[in-house]
XYZ file of C-alpha atoms in Angstrom:
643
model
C 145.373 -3.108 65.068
C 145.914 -3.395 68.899
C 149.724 -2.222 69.884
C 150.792 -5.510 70.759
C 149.680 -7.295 67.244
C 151.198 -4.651 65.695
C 154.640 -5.245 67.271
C 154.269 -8.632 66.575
C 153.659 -7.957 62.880
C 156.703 -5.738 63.166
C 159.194 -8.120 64.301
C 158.300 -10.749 62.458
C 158.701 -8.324 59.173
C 162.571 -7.969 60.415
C 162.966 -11.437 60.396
C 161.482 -11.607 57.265
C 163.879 -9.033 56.305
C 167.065 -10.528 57.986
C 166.750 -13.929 56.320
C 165.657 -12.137 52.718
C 168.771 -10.073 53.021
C 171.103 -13.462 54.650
C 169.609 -15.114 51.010
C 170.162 -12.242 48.518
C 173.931 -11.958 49.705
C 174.783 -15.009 49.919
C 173.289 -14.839 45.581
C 175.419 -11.804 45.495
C 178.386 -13.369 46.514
C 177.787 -16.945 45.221
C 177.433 -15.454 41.525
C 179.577 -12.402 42.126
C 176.841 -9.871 40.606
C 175.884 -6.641 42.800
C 172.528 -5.560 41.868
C 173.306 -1.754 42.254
C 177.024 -1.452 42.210
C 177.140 0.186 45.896
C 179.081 -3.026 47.739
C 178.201 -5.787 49.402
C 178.381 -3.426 53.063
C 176.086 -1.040 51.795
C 173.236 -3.463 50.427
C 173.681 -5.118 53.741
C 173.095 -2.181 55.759
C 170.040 -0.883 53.484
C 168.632 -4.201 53.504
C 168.534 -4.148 57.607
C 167.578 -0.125 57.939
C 164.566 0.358 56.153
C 162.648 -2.646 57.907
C 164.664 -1.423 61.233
C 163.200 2.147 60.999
C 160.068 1.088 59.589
C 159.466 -1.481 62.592
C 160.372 1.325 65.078
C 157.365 3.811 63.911
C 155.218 0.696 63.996
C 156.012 -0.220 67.578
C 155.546 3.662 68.582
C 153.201 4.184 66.374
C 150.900 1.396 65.480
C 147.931 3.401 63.402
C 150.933 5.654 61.488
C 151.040 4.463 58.061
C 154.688 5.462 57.583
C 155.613 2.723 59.373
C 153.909 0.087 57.466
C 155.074 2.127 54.297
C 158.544 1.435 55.067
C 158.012 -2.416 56.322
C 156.507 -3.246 53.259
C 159.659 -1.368 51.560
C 161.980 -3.113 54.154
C 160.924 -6.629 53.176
C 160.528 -5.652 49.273
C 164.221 -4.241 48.745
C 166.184 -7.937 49.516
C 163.663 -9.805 47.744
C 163.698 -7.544 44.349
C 167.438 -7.512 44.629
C 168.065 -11.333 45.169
C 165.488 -12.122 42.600
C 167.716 -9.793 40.193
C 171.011 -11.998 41.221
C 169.168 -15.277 40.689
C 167.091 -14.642 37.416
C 169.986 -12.580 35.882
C 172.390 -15.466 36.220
C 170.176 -18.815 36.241
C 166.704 -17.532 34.683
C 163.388 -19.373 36.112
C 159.743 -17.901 35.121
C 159.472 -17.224 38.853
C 162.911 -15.593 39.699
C 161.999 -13.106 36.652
C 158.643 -12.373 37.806
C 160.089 -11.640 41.379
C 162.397 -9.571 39.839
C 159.431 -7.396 38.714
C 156.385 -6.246 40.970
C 158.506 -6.197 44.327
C 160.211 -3.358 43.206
C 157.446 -0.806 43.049
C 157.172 -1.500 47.156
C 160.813 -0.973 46.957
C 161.979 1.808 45.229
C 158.778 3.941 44.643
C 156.150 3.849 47.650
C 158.464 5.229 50.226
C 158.961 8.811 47.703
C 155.674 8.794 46.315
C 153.997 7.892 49.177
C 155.934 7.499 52.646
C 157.398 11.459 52.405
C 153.864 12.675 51.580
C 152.767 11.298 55.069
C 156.197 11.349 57.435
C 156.440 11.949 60.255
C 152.782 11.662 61.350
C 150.811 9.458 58.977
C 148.995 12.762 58.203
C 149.057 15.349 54.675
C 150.201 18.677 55.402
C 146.623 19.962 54.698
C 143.670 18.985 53.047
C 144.859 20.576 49.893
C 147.333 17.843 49.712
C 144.802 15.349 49.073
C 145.154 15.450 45.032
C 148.578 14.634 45.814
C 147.513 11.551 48.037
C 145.309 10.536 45.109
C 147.682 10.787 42.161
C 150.437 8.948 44.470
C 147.500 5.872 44.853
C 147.289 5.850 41.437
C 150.765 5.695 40.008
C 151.646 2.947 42.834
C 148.511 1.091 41.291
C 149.258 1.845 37.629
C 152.900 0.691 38.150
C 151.487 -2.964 39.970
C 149.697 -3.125 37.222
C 152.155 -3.085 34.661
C 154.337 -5.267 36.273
C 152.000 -8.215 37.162
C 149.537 -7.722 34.035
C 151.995 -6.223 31.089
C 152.905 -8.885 28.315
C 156.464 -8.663 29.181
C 158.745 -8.728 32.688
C 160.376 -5.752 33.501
C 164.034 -7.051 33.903
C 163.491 -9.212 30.865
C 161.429 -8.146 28.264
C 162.435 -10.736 25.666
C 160.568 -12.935 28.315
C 156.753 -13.595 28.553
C 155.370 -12.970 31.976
C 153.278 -15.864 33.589
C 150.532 -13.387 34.634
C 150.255 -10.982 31.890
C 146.898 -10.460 31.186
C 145.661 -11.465 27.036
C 144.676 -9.104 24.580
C 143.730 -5.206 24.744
C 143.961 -5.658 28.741
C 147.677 -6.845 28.373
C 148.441 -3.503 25.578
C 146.724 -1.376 28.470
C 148.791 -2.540 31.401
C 152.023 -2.371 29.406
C 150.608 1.336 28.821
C 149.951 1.764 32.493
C 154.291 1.711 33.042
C 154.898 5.540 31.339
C 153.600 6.614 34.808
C 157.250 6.424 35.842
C 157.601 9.305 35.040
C 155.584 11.156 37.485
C 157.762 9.555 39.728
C 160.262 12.264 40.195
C 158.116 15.166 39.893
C 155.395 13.639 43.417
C 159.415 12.880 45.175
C 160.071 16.626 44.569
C 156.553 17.633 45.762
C 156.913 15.386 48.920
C 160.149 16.456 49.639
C 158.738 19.706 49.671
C 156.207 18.452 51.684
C 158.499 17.497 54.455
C 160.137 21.383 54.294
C 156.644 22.613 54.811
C 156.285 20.206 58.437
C 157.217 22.292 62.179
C 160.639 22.731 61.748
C 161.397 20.353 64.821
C 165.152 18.740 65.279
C 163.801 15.456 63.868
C 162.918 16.900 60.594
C 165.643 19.481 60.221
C 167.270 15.765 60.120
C 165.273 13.939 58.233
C 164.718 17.316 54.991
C 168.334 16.768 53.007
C 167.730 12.737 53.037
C 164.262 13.690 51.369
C 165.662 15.959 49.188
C 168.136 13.891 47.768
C 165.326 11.027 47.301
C 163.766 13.452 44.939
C 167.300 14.162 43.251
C 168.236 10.630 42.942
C 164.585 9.795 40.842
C 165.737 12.803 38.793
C 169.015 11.201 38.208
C 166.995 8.234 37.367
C 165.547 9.763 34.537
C 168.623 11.198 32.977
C 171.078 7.699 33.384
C 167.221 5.734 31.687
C 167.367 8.395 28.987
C 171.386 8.588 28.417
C 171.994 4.871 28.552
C 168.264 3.324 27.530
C 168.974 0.500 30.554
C 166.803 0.872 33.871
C 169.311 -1.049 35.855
C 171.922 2.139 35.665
C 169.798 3.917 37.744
C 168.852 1.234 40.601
C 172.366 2.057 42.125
C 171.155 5.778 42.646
C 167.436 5.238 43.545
C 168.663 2.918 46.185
C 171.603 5.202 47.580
C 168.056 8.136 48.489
C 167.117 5.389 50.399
C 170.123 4.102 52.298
C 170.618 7.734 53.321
C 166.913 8.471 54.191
C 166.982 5.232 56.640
C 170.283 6.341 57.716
C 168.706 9.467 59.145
C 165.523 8.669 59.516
C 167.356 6.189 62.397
C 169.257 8.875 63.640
C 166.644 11.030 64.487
C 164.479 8.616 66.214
C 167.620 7.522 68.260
C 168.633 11.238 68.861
C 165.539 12.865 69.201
C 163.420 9.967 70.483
C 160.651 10.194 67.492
C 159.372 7.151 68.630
C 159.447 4.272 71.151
C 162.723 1.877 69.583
C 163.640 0.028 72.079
C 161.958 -3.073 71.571
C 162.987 -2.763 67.619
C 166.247 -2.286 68.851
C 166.793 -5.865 71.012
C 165.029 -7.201 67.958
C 167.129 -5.778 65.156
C 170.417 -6.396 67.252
C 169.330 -10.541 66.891
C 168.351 -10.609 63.712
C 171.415 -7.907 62.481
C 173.816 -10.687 64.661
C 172.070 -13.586 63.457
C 172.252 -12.587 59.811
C 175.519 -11.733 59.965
C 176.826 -14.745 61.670
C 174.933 -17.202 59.149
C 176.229 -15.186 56.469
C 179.631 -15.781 58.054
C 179.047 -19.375 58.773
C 177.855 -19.927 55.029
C 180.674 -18.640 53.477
C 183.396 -20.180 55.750
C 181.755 -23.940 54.953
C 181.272 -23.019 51.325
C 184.621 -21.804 50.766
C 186.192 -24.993 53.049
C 184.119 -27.094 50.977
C 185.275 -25.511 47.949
C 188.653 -25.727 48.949
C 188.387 -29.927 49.209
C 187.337 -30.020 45.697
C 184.070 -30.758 46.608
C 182.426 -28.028 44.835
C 178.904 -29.678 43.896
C 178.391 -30.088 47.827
C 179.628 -27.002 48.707
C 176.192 -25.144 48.880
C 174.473 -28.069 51.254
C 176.956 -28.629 53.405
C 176.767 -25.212 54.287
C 173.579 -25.014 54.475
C 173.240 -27.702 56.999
C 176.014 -26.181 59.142
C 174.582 -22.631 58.986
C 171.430 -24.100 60.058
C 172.998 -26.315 63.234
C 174.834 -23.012 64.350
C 171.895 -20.275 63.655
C 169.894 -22.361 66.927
C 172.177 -21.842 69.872
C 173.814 -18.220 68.316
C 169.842 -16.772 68.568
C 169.914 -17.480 72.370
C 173.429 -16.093 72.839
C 172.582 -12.944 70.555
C 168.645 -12.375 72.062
C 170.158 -12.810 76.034
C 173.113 -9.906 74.448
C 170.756 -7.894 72.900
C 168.886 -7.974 76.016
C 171.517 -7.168 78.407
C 172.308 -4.500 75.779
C 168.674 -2.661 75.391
C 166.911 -3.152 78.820
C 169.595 -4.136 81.021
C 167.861 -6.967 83.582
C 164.350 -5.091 82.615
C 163.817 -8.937 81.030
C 165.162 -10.899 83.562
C 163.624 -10.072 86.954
C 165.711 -12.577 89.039
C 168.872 -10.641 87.958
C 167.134 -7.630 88.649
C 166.690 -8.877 92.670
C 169.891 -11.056 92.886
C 171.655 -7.432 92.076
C 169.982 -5.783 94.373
C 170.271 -8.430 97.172
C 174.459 -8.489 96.624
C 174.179 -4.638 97.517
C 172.221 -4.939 100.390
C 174.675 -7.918 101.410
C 177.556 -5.699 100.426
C 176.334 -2.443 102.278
C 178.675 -2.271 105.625
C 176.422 0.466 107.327
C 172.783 1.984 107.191
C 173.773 5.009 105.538
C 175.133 3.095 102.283
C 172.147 0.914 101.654
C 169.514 3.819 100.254
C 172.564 5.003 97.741
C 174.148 1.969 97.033
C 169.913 0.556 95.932
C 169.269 3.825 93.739
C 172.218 2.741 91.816
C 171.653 -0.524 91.786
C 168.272 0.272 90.255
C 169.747 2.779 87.806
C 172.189 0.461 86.616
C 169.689 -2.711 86.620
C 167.291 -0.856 84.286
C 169.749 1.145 82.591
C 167.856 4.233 84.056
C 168.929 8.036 83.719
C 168.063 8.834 87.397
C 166.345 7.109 90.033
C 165.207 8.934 94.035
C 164.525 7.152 97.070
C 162.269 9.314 99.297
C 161.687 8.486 102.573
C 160.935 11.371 104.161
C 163.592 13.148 106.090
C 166.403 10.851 104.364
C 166.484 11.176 100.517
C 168.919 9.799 98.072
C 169.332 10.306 94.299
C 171.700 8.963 91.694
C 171.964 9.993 88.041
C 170.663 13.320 86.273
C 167.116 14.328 87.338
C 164.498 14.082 84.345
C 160.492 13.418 83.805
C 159.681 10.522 86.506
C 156.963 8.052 87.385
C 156.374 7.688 91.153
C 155.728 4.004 93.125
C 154.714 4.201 96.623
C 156.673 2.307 98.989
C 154.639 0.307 101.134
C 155.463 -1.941 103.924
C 152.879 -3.468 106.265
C 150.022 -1.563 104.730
C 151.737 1.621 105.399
C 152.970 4.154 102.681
C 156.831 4.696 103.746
C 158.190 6.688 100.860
C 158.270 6.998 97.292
C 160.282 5.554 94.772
C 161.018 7.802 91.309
C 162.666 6.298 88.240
C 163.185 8.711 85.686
C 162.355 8.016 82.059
C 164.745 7.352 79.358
C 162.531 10.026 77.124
C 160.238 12.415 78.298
C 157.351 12.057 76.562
C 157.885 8.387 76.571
C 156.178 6.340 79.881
C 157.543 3.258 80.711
C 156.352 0.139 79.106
C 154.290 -2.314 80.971
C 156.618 -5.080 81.719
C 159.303 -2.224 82.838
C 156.329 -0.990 85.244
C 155.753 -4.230 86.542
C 159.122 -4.548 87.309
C 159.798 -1.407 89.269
C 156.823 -2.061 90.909
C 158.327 -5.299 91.819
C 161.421 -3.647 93.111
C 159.776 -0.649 95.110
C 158.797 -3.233 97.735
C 161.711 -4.950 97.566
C 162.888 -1.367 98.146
C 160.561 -0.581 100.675
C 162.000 -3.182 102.808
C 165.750 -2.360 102.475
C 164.113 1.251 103.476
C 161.734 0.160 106.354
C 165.429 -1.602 107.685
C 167.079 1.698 107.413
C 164.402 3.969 108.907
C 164.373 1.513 111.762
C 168.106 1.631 112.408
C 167.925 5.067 112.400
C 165.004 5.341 114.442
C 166.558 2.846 116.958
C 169.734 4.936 116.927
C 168.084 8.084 117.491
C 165.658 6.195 120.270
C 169.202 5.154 122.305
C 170.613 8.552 122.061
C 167.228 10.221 123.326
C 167.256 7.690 125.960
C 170.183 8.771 127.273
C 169.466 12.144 127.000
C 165.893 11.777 128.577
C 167.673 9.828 131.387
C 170.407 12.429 131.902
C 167.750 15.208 131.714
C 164.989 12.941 134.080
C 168.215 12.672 136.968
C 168.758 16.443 136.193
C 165.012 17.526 136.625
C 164.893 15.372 140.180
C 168.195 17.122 141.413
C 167.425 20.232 140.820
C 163.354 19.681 142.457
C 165.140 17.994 145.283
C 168.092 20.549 145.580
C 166.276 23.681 145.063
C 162.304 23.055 146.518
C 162.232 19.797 148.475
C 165.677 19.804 149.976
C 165.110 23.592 151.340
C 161.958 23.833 152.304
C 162.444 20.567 154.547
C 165.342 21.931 155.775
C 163.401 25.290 156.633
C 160.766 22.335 158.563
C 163.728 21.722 160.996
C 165.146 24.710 162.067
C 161.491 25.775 162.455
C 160.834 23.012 164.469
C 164.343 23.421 166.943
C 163.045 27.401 167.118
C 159.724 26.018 168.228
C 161.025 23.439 170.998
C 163.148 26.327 172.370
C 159.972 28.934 172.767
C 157.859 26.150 173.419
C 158.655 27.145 177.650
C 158.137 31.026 177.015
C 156.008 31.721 174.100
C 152.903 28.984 173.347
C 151.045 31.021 171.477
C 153.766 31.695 169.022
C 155.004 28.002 168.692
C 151.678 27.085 167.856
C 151.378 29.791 165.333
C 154.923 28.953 164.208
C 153.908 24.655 164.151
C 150.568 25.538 161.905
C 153.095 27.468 159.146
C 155.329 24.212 159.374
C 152.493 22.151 158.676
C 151.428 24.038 155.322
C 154.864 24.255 154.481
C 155.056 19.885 154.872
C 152.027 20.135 153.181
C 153.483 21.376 150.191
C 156.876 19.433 150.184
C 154.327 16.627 149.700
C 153.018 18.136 147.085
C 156.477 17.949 145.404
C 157.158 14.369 146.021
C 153.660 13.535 145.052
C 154.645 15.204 141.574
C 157.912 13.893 141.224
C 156.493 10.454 141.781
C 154.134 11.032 139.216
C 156.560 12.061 136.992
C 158.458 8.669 137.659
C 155.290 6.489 137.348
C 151.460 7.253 137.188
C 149.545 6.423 140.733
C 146.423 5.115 139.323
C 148.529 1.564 138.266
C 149.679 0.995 141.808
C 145.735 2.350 143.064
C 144.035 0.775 140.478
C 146.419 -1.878 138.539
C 146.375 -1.470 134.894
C 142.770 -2.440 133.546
C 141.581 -0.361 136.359
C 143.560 3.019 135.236
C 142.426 2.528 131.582
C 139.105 2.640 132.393
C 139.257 5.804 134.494
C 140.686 7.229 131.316
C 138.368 5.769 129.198
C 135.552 8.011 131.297
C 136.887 10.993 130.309
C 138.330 10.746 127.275
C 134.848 9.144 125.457
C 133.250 5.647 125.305
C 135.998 3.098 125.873
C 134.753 -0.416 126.626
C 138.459 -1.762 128.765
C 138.973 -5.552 129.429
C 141.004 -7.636 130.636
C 142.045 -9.760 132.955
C 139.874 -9.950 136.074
C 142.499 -10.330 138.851
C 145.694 -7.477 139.722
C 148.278 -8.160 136.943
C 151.708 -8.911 138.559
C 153.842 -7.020 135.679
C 156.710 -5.541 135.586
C 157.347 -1.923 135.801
C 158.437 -1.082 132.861
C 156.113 -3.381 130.967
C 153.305 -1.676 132.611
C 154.170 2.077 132.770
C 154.639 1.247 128.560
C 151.314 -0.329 128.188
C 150.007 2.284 129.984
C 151.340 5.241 128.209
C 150.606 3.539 124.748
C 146.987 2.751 125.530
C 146.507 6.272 126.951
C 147.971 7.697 123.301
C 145.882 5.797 121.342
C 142.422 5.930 122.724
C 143.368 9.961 122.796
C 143.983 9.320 118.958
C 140.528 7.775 119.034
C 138.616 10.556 120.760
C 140.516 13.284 118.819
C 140.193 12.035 115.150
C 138.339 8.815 114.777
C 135.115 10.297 115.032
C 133.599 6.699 116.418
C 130.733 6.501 119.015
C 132.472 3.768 120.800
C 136.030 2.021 120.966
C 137.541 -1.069 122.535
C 140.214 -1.738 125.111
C 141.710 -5.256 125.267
C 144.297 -6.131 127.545
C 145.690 -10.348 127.266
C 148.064 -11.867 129.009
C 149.692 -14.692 127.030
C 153.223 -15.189 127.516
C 153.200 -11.363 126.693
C 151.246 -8.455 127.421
C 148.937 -7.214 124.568
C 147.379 -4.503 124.725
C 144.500 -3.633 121.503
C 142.675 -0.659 121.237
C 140.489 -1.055 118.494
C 137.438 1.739 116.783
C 134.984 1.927 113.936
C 135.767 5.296 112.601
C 137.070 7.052 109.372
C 139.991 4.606 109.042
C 143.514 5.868 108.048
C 143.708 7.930 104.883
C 145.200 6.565 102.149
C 148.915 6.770 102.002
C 149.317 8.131 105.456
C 152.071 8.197 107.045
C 153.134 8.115 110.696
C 153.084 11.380 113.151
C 155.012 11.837 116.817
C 152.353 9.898 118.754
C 152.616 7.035 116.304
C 155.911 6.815 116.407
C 156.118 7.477 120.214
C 154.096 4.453 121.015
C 156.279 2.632 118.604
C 159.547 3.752 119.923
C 158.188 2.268 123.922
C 157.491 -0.820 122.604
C 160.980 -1.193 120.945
C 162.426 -0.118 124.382
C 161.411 -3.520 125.691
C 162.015 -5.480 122.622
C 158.501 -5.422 121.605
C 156.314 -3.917 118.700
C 153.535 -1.654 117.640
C 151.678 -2.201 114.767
C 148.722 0.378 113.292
C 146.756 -1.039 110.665
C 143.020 -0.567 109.281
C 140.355 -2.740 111.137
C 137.370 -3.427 107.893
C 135.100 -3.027 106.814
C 136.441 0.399 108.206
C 138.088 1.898 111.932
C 141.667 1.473 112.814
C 143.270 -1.074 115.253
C 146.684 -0.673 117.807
C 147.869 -3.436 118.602
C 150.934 -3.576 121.077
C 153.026 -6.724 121.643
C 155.538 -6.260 125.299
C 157.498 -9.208 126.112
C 157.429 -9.953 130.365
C 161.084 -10.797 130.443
C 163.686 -8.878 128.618
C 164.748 -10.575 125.216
């Protein structure tokens, strides 16, 4: 059976079990009989554990046959026990023969059978198979008696409606003195569970099985002592109470298997039983109470059923809320996360103030935003699953939830939605790292300005501004010899001239520095295309006349083309690229290959984010993105007039 047929099985055996257990209380407490003598509290709670536990190893566990051991127990118990209330106080041929075979699923297969197996579904070892085949066989020889013998087992002055006639009748009624190897296969199991790794969950679960096997033996003492079975349903059902009892404990404690789901399911159906219960006997006893006894019972009835409808909702959107936090409502989930984005008064308290928002959402032990140089982190690190965060085709970061078990992965609706959230994440992160990046852009701005005026100074104080003032006096020295000495001014004029030569030189390179001579030479198609002859096979267009730009427009188109079509000879590993330069109401300038591609999940390096950072200068943008069926294309959008 597939694991999500299994769960539905599973669930739908707890509501079996909640509305067998609502009916065999409200028996209990209409005709004031308790089946075992234990209390109302403690049927209650056995009649909601066993199924609880039982539907827990089937949802982790789908192929383990302790789990469907302990269903089919779960469901049993409540109907044995109301069918002992009802037949015990108004006798009907089918209340006495449900107060018969149900109790062999009951009371016996979880010792004879359910301990051989726990916790795995497997025997110890294969010499444990005569025990799995004498177990078979006393579950089958006890059905037997019970549906085929003569008489019903509660009632043996009765006749049972499916006893079988004649010699096959005196053999089934035979078949029930395998009771007694009841005890003796608990003690062996119980054993059996001693033998298992000695892990937390079964250093747990060993005194519950123990006393299992000690409350059979009990059993056989209070049958023998008083000659009525019933004495000894009180203690056969106490083993069991306290095996599902722990049994519960360990798989909440020691996460034995995946409960969660059980969990929302059980906290309905435990609410919903109780509050029908509740309902019942407040009508009942109002009814009662008007001296309208004979309509006591259907007017309640009615009323319990016009309140169970709207108190499911209330109780599944609790139990919800309870177990998975918004995992089941998505649109929480986001509207959560959107007030802390709204709420978040500056860039550096929107990463933290998500990862909780996350944590809390999902009721998560730890969740990490990593974005490279800026990580966050709220809760206690454990065992995580990682979800890329991707904006515009580009792998920012990582997002890492940490599992609420270890060994347990997330389910896939609890995927989904973290998947869901990483790019709502990725967004609120994208935001950030271009705050940041347009805070640290300003401030190296102004440094690269303060250090550009600094550079120029100092060239102009210390080379330029001496060596033109060396020109001068040179020339004043040579208009006074010029009379006497010819021959030395002209020597003297020739050293002046190499010396103008090279302050020249210097403005030539500061003016470079400032802004490249090819775009006033050439414009800017025309300087791209020098490039492109060195730098590879470049194929530059644009437009065919001089482009009246701005400065700053076209010293950034400039430097960003330049940076990219270096990208492309140095690691595309294309035989030939494209230039495009458009003029549209903004300059565009694409340079565009058919080479590797990007990798997958890269990220951006320097000259990436150079180019990016000039086109965010002028209020434009850069985008880098894969061209298919495979290359890479920059694309760079400057605005003409400032924004």
């Amino acid at each position: 059976m597939t694991r999500p047929n299994a769960a539905a099985v599973a669930r739908t055996a707890v509501a079996v079990a909640a509305a067998l257990t609502v009916l065999a209380t409200v028996l209990a407490v209409g005709y004031r009989r308790d089946p075992a003598g234990l209390g109302l509290a403690a049927l209650v709670l056995l009649f909601l554990s066993v199924p609880l536990v039982g539907a827990a190893v089937v949802r982790g566990e789908p192929g383990n046959p302790v789990g469907w051991t302990l269903l089919a127990c779960g469901v049993s118990v409540p109907l044995a026990a109301g069918a002992f209330v009802y037949s015990h106080a108004r006798y009907t041929p089918l209340a006495g023969w449900l107060d018969g075979w149900p109790w062999t699923p009951a009371l016996t297969l979880v010792p004879v059978l359910g301990l051989l197996l726990f916790p795995d579904g497997r025997l110890p070892s294969r010499r444990w198979r005569p025990v799995l085949w004498l177990a078979l066989a006393v579950l089958a020889a006890q059905l037997v008696n019970e549906l085929f013998a003569p008489h019903l087992l509660d009632h043996p002055q009765r006749a049972n409606p499916t006893a079988l006639p004649g010699p096959a009748g005196a053999v089934a009624d035979a078949l029930g003195a395998s009771i007694a190897l009841v005890p003796p296969l608990a003690t062996l199991n119980a054993w059996a569970v001693q033998r298992r790794p000695r892990t937390p969950a079964l250093r747990l679960l060993t005194p519950a099985a123990w006393l299992i096997a000690a409350s059979w033996w009990a059993c056989g003492v209070a049958v023998v002592a008083t000659g009525d079975s019933n004495n000894a349903l009180g203690a056969e059902l106490s083993g069991l109470l306290v095996l599902a009892i722990t049994a519960w404990l360990a798989i909440r404690r020691y996460g034995l298997y995946d409960v969660r789901k059980v969990v929302n399911r059980a906290l309905v159906y435990t609410g919903l039983s109780l509050a029908v219960l509740a309902v019942y006997l407040a009508v009942a006893a109002g009814a009662r109470a008007l001296g309208a006894p004979v309509l006591s019972g259907p007017v309640a009835a009615v009323a319990t059923l016009l309140a169970a409808l709207p108190l499911r909702e209330a109780l599944q959107r609790l139990a919800n809320r309870i177990s998975y936090g918004d995992r089941d409502d998505p649109y929480a989930a986001l509207v959560r996360l959107g007030h802390r984005l709204e709420d978040a008064a500056a860039a550096d308290e929107v990463l933290p103030g998500v990862a909780r928002t996350v944590r809390e959402a999902l009721r998560l032990p730890y969740v990490a935003i990593d974005l490279g140089p800026a990580r966050v982190d709220s809760g206690t690190p454990t065992v995580c699953d990682e979800y890329p965060l991707t904006f515009a085709g580009e792998t920012i970061g990582v997002l890492r939830a940490g599992r609420r078990e270890p060994d347990q992965p997330f389910t896939p609706a609890e995927a989904r939605l973290l998947a869901g959230l990483a790019g709502q994440v990725a967004a609120a992160g994208h935001a950030v790292s271009l705050t940041r990046d347009l805070r640290r852009s300003r401030e190296r701005l102004v440094s690269a300005t303060e250090e550009e005026r600094r550079r120029i100074r100092r060239d102009l104080h210390d080379g330029l501004g001496p060596g033109l003032a060396g020109v001068v006096l040179g020339l004043r020295r040579a208009r006074r010899d010029i009379a006497t000495d010819p021959a030395a001014v002209a020597d003297r004029l020739d050293a002046l001239t190499e010396q103008v030569q090279l302050a020249v030189g210097d403005v030539r390179r500061l003016v470079y520095g400032l802004r490249p001579p090819a775009l006033d030479e050439l414009g800017l198609v025309g300087a791209l295309r020098e490039q492109g002859l060195g730098l590879g096979d470049f194929d530059v267009s644009g437009p065919p006349d001089a482009l009246a730009l701005p400065a700053a427009v076209e010293v950034a188109a400039y430097r960003i083309a330049l940076e990219a079509m270096t990208n492309v000879a140095r690691h595309a590993g294309a035989g030939r690229a494209s230039v495009r330069i458009t003029l549209d109401g903004a300059l565009t300038v694409e340079v565009a290959d058919e080479g590797v591609g990007l990798p997958d999940g890269y990220r951006a390096g320097v000259g990436i984010a150079s180019m990016r950072e000039r086109a965010a200068e002028l209020g434009g943008d850069c985008t880098v993105a894969a061209a298919g069926p495979h290359g890479t294309v920059v694309r760079a959008c400057l605005p003409l007039e400032p924004s």
